[in-house]
Short mmCIF file of C-alpha atoms in Angstrom, two decimals:
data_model
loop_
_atom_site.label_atom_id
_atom_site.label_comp_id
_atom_site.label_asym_id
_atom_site.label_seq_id
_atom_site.Cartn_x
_atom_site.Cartn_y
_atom_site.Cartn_z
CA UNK R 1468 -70.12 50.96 26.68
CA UNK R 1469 -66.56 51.46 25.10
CA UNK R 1470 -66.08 54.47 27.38
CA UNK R 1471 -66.65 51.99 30.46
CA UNK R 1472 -64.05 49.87 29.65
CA UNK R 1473 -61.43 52.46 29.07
CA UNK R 1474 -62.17 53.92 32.45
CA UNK R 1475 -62.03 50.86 33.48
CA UNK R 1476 -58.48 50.09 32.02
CA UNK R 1477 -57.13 53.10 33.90
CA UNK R 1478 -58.07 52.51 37.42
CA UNK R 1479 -56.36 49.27 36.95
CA UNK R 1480 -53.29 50.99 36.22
CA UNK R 1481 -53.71 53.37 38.68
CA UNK R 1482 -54.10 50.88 41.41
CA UNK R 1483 -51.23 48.87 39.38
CA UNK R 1484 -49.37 51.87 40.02
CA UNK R 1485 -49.90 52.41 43.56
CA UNK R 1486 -49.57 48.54 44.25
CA UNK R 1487 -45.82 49.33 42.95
CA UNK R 1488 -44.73 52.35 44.59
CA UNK R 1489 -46.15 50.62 48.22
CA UNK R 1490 -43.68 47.75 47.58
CA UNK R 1491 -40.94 49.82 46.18
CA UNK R 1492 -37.77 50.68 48.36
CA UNK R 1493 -35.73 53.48 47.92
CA UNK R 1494 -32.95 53.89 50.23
CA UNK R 1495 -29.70 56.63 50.10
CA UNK R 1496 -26.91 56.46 51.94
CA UNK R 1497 -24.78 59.56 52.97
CA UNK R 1498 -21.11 58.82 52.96
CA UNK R 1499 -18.38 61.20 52.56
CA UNK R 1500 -15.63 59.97 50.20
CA UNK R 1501 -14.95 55.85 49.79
CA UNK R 1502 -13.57 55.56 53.87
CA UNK R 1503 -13.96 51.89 55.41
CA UNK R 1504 -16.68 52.55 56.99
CA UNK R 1505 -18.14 53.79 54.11
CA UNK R 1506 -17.40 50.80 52.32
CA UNK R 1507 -18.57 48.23 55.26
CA UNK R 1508 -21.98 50.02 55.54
CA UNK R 1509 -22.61 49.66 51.67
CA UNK R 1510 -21.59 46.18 51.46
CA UNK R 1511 -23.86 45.49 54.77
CA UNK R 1512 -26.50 47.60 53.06
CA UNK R 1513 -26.08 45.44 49.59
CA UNK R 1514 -26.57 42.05 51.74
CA UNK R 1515 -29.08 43.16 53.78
CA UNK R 1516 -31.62 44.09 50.97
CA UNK R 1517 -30.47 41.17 48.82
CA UNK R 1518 -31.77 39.08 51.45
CA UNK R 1519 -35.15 40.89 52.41
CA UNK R 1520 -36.25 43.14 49.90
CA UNK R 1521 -36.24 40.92 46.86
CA UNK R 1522 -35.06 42.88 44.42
CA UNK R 1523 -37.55 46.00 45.30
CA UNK R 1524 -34.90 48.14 46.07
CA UNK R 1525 -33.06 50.73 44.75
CA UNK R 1526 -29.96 52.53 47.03
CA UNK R 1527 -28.66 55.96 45.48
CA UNK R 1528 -24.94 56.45 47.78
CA UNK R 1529 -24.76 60.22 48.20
CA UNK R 1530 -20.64 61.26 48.64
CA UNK R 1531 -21.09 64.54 50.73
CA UNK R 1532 -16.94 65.62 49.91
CA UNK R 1533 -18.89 66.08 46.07
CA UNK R 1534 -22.04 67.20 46.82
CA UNK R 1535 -22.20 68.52 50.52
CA UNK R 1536 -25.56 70.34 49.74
CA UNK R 1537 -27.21 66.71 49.31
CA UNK R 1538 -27.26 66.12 52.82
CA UNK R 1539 -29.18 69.38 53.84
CA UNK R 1540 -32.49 67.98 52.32
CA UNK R 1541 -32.30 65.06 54.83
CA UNK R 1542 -30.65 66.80 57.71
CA UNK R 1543 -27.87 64.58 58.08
CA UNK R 1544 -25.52 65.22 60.58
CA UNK R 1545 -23.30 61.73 60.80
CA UNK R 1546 -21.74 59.64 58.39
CA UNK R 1547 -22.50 57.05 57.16
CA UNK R 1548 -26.52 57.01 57.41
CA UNK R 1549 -28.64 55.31 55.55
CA UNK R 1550 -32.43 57.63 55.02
CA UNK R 1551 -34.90 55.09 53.80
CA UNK R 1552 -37.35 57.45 51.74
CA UNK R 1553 -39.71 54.84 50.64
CA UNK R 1554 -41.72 53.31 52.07
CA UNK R 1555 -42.93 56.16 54.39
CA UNK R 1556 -42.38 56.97 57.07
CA UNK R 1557 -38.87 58.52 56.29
CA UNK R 1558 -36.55 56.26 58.84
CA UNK R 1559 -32.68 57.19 59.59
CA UNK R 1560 -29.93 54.69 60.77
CA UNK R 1561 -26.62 56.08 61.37
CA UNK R 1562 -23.28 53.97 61.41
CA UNK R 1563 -21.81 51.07 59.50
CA UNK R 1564 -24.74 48.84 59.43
CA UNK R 1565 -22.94 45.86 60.74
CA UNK R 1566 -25.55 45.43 63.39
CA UNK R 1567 -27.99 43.52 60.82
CA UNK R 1568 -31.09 43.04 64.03
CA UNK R 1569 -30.91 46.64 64.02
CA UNK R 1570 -30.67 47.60 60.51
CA UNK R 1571 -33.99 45.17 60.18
CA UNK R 1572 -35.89 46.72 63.16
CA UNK R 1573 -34.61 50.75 61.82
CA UNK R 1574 -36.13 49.88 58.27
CA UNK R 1575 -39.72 47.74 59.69
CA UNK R 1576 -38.61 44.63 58.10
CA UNK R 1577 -38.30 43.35 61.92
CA UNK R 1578 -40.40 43.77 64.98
CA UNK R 1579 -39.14 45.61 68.61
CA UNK R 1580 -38.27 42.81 70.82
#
């Protein structure tokens, strides 16, 4: 009986663990050294997931001047992009971001018109 409720237990962390990874965001964006454009597509980045992701986002900025091997993993091949890793599947948007309707359709948070 005791044995039942520790199995028990663990699927509900399992599925408490899973629940969290599905609504987790994680989101890197490829820059090379602190340009304007750099700069504009972070801040547009910052906004944008303020707004819609509630706080279930994390965004690692990858500066390929320090760490040019970084970008091979993702195949990036313009600056700035943003690679949203989770949730799958693996999405790429390339450019400042300023275009928020297609920042929103490029990540799923909005549907093709």
């Amino acid at each position: 009986m005791r044995q039942k409720e520790v199995i028990s237990n663990t699927r509900s962390t399992e599925e408490k663990v899973a629940e969290s990874d599905h609504d987790r965001w994680i989101l890197r964006l490829y820059v090379a050294g602190k340009t304007p454009k750099a700069l504009t597509a972070f801040t547009n980045l910052k906004k944008i997931c303020e707004e819609q992701l509630d706080g279930k986002y994390s965004i690692e900025v990858i500066d390929l001047l320090i760490n040019p091997k970084l970008g091979v993993e993702d195949q990036i091949f313009a600056l700035p992009t943003l690679v949203r890793k989770l949730p799958v599947p693996v999405r790429k948007i390339i450019g400042d971001l300023s275009n928020t309707e297609r920042v929103l359709v490029g990540l799923d948070l909005l549907p093709i018109k």
